[in-house]
XYZ file of C-alpha atoms in Angstrom:
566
model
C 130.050 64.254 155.857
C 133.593 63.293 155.537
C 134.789 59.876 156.803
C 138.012 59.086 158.618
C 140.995 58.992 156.700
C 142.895 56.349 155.393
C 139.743 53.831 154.462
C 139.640 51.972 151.108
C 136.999 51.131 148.587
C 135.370 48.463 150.649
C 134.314 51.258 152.702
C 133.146 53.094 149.814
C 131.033 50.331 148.869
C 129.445 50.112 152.275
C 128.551 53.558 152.564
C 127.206 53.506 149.017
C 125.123 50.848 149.829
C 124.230 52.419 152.949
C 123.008 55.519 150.842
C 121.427 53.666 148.131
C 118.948 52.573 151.054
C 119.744 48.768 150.936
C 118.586 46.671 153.797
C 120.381 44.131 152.693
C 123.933 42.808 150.975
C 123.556 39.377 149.830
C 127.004 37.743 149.825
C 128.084 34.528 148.000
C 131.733 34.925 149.400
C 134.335 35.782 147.022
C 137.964 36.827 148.653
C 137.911 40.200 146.593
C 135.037 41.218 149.179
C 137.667 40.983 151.927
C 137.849 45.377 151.938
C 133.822 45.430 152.267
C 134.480 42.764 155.336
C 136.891 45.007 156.847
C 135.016 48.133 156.692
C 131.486 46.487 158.217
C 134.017 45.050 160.781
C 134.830 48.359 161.517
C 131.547 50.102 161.536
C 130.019 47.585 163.794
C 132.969 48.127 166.005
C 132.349 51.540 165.826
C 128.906 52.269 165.668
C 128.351 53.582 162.593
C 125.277 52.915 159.786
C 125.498 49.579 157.495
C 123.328 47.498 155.518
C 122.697 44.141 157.057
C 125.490 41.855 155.609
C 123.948 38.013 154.693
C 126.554 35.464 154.558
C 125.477 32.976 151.994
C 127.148 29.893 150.663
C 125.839 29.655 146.856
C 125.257 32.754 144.444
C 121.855 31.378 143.614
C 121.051 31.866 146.982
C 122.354 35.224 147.751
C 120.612 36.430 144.210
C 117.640 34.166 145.067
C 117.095 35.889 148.244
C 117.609 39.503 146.754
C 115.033 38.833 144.487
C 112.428 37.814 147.151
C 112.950 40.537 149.627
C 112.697 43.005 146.663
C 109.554 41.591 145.345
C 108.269 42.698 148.665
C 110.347 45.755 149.414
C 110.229 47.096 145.444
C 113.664 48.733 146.314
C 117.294 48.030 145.388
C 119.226 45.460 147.378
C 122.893 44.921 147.543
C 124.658 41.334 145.632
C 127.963 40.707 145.911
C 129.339 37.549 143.903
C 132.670 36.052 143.263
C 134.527 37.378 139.983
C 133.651 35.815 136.920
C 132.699 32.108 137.787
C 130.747 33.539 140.596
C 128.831 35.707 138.510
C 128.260 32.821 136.144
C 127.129 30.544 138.668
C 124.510 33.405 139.799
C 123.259 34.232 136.189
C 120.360 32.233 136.105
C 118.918 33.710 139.391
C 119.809 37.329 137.850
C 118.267 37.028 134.814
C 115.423 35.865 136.615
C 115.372 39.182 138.795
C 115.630 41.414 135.240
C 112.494 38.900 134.076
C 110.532 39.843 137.233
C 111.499 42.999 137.143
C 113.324 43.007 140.644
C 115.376 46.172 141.624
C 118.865 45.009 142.691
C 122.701 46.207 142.163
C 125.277 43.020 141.772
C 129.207 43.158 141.989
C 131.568 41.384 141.612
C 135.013 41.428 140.894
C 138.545 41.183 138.825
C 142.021 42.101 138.843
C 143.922 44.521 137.031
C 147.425 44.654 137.357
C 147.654 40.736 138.354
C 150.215 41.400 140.632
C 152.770 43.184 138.738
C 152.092 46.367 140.014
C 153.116 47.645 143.841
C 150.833 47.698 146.902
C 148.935 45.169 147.615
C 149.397 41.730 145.933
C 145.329 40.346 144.354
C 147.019 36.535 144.290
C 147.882 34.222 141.797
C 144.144 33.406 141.048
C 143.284 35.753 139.118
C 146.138 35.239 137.036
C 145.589 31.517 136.763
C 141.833 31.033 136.598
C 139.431 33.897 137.698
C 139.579 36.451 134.863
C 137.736 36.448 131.867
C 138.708 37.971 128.528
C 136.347 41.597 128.429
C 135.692 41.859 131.751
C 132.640 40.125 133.739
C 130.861 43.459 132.818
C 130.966 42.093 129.911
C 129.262 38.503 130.410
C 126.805 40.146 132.478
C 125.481 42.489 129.844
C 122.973 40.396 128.281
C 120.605 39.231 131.322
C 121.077 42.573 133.322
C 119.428 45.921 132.386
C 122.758 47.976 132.941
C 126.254 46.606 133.066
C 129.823 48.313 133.252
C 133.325 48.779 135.779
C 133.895 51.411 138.032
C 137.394 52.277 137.040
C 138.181 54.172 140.237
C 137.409 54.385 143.615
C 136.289 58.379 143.557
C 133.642 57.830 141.523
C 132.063 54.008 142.992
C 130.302 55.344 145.038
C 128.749 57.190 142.768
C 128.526 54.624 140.639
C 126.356 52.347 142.930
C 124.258 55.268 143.254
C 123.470 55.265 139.259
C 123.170 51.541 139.290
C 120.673 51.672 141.977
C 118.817 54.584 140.616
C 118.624 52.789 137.150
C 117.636 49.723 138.801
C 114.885 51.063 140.442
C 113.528 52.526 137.221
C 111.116 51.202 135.507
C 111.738 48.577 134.068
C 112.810 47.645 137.584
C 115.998 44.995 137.525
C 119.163 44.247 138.065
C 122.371 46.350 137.648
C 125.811 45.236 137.528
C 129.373 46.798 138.153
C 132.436 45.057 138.305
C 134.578 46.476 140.746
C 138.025 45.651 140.449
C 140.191 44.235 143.388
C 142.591 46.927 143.052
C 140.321 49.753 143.326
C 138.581 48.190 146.740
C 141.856 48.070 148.210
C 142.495 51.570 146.726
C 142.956 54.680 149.525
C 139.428 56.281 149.483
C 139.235 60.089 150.740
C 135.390 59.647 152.218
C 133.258 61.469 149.799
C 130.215 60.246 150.175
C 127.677 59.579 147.490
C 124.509 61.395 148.096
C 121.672 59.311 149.343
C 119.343 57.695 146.766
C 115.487 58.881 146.710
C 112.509 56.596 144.737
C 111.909 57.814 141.511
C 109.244 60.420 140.705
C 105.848 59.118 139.298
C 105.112 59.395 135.444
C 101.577 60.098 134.150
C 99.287 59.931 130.805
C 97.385 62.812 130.610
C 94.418 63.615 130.244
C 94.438 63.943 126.581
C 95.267 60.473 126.363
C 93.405 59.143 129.364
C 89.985 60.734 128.110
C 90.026 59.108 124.691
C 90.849 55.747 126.070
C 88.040 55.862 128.691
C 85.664 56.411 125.804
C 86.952 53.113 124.202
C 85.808 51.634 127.113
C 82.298 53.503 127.565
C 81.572 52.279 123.212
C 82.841 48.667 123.916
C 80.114 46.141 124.640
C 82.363 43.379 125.442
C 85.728 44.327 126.979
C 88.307 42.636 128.809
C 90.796 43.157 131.332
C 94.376 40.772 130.801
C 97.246 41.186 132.978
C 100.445 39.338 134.061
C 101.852 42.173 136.789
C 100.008 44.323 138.258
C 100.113 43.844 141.444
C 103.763 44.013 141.125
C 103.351 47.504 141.107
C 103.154 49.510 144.567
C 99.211 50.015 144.841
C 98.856 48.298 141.484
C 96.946 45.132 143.006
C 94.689 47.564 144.190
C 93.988 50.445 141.435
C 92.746 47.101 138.950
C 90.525 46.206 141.683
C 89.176 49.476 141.341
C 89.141 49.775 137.965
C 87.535 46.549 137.055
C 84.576 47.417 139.526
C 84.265 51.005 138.805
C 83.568 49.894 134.601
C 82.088 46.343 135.191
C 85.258 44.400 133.387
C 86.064 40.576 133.794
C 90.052 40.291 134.322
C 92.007 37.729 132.844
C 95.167 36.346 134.744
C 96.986 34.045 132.166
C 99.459 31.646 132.703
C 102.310 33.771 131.752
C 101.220 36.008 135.060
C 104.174 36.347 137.635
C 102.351 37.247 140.875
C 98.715 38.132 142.104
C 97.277 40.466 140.042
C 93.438 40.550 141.204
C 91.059 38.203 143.723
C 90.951 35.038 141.903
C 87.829 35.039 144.877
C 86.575 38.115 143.507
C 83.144 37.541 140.339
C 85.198 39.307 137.808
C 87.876 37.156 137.638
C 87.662 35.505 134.383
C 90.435 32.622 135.341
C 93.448 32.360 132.779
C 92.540 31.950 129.462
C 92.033 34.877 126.835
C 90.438 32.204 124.265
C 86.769 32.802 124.875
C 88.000 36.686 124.393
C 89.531 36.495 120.606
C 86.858 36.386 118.778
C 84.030 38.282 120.827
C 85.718 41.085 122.998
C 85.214 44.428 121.202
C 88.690 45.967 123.258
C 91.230 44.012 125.136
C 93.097 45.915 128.030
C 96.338 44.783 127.897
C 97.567 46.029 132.021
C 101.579 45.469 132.153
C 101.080 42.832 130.290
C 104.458 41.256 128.054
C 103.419 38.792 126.211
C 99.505 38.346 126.019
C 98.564 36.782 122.466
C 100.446 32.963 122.036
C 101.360 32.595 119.358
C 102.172 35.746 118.731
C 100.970 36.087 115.344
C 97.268 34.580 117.303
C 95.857 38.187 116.841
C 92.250 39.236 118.257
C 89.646 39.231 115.185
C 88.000 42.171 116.156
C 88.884 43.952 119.138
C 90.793 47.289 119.852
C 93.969 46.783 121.820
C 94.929 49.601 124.663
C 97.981 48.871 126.453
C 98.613 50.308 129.923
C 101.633 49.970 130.943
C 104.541 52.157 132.437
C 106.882 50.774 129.608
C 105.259 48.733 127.203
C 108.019 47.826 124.623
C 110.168 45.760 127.548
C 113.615 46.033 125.945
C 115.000 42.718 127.589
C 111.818 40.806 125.916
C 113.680 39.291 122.275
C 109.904 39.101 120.541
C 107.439 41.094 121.565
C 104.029 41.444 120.226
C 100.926 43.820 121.306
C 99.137 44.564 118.287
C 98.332 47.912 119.903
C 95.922 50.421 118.656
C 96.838 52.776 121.742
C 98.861 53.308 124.465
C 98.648 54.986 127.846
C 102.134 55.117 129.288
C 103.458 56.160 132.657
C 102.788 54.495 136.531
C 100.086 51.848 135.834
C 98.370 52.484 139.405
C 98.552 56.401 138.536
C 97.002 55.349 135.162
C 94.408 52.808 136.253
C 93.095 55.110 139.366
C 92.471 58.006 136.186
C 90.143 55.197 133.848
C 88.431 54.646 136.977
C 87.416 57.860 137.714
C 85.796 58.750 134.533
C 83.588 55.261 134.683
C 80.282 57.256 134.356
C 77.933 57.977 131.600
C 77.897 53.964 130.995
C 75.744 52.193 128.925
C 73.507 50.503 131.538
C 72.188 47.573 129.864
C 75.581 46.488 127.696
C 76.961 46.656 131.401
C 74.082 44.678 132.663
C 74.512 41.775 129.568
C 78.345 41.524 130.131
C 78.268 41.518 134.358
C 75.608 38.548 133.465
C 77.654 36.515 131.522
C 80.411 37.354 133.713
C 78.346 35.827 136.784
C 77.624 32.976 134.477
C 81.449 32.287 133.782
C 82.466 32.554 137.602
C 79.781 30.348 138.573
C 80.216 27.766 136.451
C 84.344 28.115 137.599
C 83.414 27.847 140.951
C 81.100 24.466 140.296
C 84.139 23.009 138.061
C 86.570 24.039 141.320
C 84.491 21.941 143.494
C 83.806 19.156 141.555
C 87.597 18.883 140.779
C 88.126 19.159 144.690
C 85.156 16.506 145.272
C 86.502 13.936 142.559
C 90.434 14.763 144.255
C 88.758 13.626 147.560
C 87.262 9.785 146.269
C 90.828 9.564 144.105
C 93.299 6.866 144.850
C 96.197 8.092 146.551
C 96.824 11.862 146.831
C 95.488 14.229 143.493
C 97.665 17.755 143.096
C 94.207 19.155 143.608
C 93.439 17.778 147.008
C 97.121 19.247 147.678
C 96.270 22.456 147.035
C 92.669 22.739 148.315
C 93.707 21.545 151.737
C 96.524 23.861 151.631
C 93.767 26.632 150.633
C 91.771 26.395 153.881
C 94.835 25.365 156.413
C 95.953 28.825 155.314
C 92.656 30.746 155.095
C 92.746 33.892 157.107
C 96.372 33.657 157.811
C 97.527 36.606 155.558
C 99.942 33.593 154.363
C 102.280 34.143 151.076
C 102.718 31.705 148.550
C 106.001 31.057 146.434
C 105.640 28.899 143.715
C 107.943 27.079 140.953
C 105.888 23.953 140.190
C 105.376 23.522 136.216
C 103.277 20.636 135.619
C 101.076 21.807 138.699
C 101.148 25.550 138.636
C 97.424 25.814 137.306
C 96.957 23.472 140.039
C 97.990 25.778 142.623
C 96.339 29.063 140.869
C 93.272 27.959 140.528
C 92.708 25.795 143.722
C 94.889 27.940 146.157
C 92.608 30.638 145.115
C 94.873 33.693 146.731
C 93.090 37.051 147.111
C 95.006 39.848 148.562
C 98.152 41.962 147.422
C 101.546 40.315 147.599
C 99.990 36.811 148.357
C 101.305 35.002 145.352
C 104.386 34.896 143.061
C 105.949 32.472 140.427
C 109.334 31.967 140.213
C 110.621 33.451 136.785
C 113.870 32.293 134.879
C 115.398 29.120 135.269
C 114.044 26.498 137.629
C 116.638 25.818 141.015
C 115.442 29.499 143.095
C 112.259 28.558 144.517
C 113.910 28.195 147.869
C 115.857 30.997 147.564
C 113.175 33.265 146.534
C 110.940 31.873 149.533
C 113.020 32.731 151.604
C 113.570 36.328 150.589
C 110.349 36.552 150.605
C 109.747 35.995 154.442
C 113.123 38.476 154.814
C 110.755 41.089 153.755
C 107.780 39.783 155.279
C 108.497 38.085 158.992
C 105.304 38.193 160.492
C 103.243 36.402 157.665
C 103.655 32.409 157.133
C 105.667 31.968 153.501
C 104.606 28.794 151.457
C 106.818 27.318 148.544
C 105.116 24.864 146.499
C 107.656 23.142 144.328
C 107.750 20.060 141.936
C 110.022 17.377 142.520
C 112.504 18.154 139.318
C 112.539 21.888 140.677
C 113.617 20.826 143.969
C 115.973 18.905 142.986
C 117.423 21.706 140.802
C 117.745 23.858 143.998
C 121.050 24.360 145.910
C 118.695 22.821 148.797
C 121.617 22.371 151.044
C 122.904 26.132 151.168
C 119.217 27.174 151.200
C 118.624 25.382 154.229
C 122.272 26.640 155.816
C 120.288 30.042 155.417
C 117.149 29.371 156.686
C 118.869 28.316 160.148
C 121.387 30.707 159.976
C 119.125 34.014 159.401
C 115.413 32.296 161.058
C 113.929 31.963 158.406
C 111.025 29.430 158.506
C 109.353 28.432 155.421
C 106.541 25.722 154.632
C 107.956 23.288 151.667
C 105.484 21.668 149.727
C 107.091 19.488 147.103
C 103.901 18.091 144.675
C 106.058 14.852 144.184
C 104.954 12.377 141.032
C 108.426 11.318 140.696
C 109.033 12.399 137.003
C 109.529 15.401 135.031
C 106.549 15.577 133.870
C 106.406 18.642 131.553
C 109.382 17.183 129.537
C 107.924 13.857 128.962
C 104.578 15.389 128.093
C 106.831 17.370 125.699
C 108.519 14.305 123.904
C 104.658 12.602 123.657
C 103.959 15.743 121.695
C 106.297 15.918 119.735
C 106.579 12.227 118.721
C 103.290 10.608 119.794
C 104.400 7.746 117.683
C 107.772 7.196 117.680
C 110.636 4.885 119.096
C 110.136 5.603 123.014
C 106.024 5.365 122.656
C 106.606 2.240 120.634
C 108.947 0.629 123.818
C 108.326 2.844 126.946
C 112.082 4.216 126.971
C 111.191 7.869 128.267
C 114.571 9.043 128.508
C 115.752 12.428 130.534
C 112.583 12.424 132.492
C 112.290 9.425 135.655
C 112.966 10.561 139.473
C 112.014 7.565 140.961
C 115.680 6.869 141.959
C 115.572 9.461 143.925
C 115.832 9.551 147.689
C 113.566 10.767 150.358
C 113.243 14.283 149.302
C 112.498 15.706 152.922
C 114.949 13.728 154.018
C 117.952 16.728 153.481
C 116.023 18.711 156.054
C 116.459 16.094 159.059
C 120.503 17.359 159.189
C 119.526 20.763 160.564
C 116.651 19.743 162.486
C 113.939 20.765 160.651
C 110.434 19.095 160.612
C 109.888 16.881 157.758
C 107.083 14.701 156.349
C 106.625 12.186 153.705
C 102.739 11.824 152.884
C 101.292 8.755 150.202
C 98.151 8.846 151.602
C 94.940 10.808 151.280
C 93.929 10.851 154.594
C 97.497 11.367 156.145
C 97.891 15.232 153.944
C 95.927 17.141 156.175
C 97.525 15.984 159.683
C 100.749 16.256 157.668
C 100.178 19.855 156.695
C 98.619 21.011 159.535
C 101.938 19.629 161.991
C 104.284 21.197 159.363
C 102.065 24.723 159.704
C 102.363 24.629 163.156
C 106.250 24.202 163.204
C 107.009 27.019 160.776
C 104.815 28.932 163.433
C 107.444 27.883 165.955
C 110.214 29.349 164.114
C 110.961 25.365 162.145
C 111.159 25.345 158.403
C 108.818 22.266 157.688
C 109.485 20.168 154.419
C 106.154 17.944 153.558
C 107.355 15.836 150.332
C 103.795 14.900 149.099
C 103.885 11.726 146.642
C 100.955 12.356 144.095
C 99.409 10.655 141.401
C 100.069 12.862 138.596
């Protein structure tokens, strides 16, 4: 197919999008993206095949949001930033994506000839104050897996095919191309770049698979630990499987960025590998980063087998496994062999480890509800009461739950209790995308009720005013839980470590941490006419909650700042 003559590289970038199978472009406006405005102007006009274009007012937002729909999706999704500062200003929220391993392809901009060359004139900005010394290809480098310019407008489109294809590879994140102001307004002669397909699935063979599933049959006390997954398509799934088919307790640290496994389901084994270091016999590490902390904290006498599609993550600076074996190549692909050669098993080591297995998840399930009980007869509103009323408001709702809380994210793990695929996911990266990422999230996912449960110090780190814009602007209700104690809480506990003695202990001068000057936090929301609640009360969080559900059903993102005691 040959497009109509006399179109420039915005086109170009269009219909590479448009073959790269984006949904989506994510814009943070930028006036180098005035071709790509152009040409969707046009194809609307005209009929033709786009991506849908999202107008967004802050790059953390447009990344943000890119990153949620493709945690969801698990295929690339169009950026487009604003030069250099734009980029900059959208860095966090990128390197974010690469550390959840997001799929995405991000441009943005610069000038080459500064207006001393004839055609078109780029403006005086980029002279002045846009452009950065090596190109923002170059700043870009270190928090994206991929990063270079497309130096001419034959071969962009072709180059946001490659930077698709390698973003969709495992490791899955971003890609970045600067594309030059010049070459978007450059004549393009409409060849098309040829459409973009998944990648193919990798194996381990049998030769490796057998060997490993004899580990498992010898080991009298195994254990399953993973971080993601269930960020794999089917992955949530296969380690269901798995884990029943050999009898294994699972292990979901802290480190974990989504829903790996039932935290509902007897084998979980909660978060902590402790009790495992110094009895398990072999530790299944199952895309798993970082497992061991410190990590120089090694196992005293277990076998390590890693499973994981690519175990040595190259955008990880330290990285230790301590790996006796590997079995490399799709994890689901990998896990769904192990399970199928769970036979021949020692009945009665099986029998000893599913009983103290039943023994462990009991005893979790009598300290859940004696936390819960002792939440209920506190003074004024415990994080845990927060969470376990949230738990049954949204109990059979299929409901997804975003979270960047720190000092309460074991909070919300272990009390929201989440049990099916693509139910739960922690922000990664810097704190300030919660929204964002929420409301990618319910992009991807329209029909199920998306939950963001967010400490006061991330909220207020948040570009909460363009994240609403876009809520309102695309329909995009959330439910905001902010778990509000008025500090940050995680720093000060920091500085008490650190110096449990010194000056500030000595004369209460906590420096860097106290919110209390803050405003009403779901106060921002009342400007665009969404429901809001402030809750200090115990017996007020329910009603609260329960209003602010039934809004967000009605198409009303509902903020619910809840004022808690710790």
């Amino acid at each position: 197919m040959t497009n109509t003559p006399r179109i420039d590289g915005g086109d170009a970038v269009v219909s590479a999008f448009d073959a790269a199978g984006a949904d989506h472009v994510f814009c943070s406006s930028g006036s180098e993206w005035a071709p790509v405005w152009e040409a969707l102007a046009r194809r609307h006009r005209d009929g033709e095949p786009a991506p849908r274009y999202l107008d967004l007012t802050h790059e953390t937002v447009a990344v943000g949001m890119a990153t949620g729909y493709g945690l969801i999706a698990r295929r690339p999704q169009g950026v487009l930033l604003h030069a250099a500062p734009g980029l900059l200003q959208g860095s966090m929220a990128v390197h974010g994506a690469l550390l959840a391993g997001v799929p995405m392809v991000v441009a943005s901009s610069e000038s080459t000839t500064y207006g001393d060359a004839p055609g078109h004139d780029p403006g005086g900005q980029w002279y002045r104050n846009l452009s950065i010394v090596g190109g923002p290809h170059g700043i870009a480098q270190p928090f994206t897996k991929w990063s270079t310019e497309a130096a001419s407008v034959h071969t962009l489109p072709t180059m946001i095919t490659r930077a698709a294809e390698l973003a969709w590879r495992a490791p899955a994140g971003p890609a970045y191309l600067n594309i030059p102001l010049e070459i978007l307004l450059e004549e393009w002669d409409g060849r098309e770049a040829k459409p973009v397909v998944p990648p193919g699935s990798t194996h381990s063979s049998p030769e490796e698979a057998d060997p490993v599933a004899q580990l498992i049959r010898d080991a009298a006390n195994p254990v399953i630990v993973t971080e993601t997954a269930g960020r794999e398509a089917g992955g949530f799934e296969a380690l269901v499987a798995f884990a029943e088919a050999w009898n294994i307790p699972v292990v979901e640290p802290d480190s974990a960025v989504c829903g790996n496994f039932p935290r509902t389901h007897p084998l979980h084994a909660g978060s902590d590998i402790g009790p495992w270091m110094d009895t398990a016999d072999l530790i299944l590490l199952v895309n798993c980063r970082a497992p061991f902390y410190p990590p120089s904290r090694r196992p005293s006498k277990a076998k390590i087998v890693v499973i994981d599609e690519v175990p040595q993550r190259p955008h990880v600076v330290y990285q230790v496994l301590f790996a006796d074996t590997y079995l490399e190549g799709n994890v689901a692909n990998t896990l769904r062999q192990l399970t199928k050669r769970a036979r021949d098993l020692d009945e009665r080591a099986v029998a000893v480890r599913r009983a103290a297995q039943e023994e462990r998840h009991a005893a979790e399930r009598s300290a859940i509800a004696a936390a819960e009980a002792t939440a209920v007869e506190a003074r004024g509103i415990d994080p845990v009461l927060v969470a376990a009323t949230l738990r049954g408001l949204l109990h059979g709702q299929g409901a997804i739950v975003v979270d960047e809380t720190i000092t309460h994210s074991r909070v919300v793990k272990r009390h929201l209790r989440t049990a099916d695929p693509d139910s739960y996911f922690y922000v990664q990266g810097g704190l300030g995308q919660g929204i964002a990422v929420a409301l990618g999230v319910k992009l991807a996912a329209r029909e199920r009720p998306v939950v963001l449960t967010i400490g006061d110090g991330a909220f207020t780190y948040n570009p909460v005013i363009p994240s609403y814009d876009a809520s309102s602007a695309y329909e995009l209700p959330l439910l905001i839980v902010v778990f509000n104690n008025r500090v940050y809480k995680s720093m000060n506990l920091n500085h008490r470590r650190f110096y449990p003695d010194g000056a500030a202990a000595e004369t209460g001068e906590w420096l860097g941490t106290d919110l209390h000057r803050l405003p009403r936090l779901a106060a921002f929301a009342e400007p665009f006419g969404m429901h809001t609640e402030t809750v200090d009360t115990s017996e007020a969080l329910a009603p609260a909650l329960e209003r602010a559900l039934k809004a967000v059903a009605e198409g009303t993102t509902a903020v619910v700042d809840v004022l808690v005691t710790r």
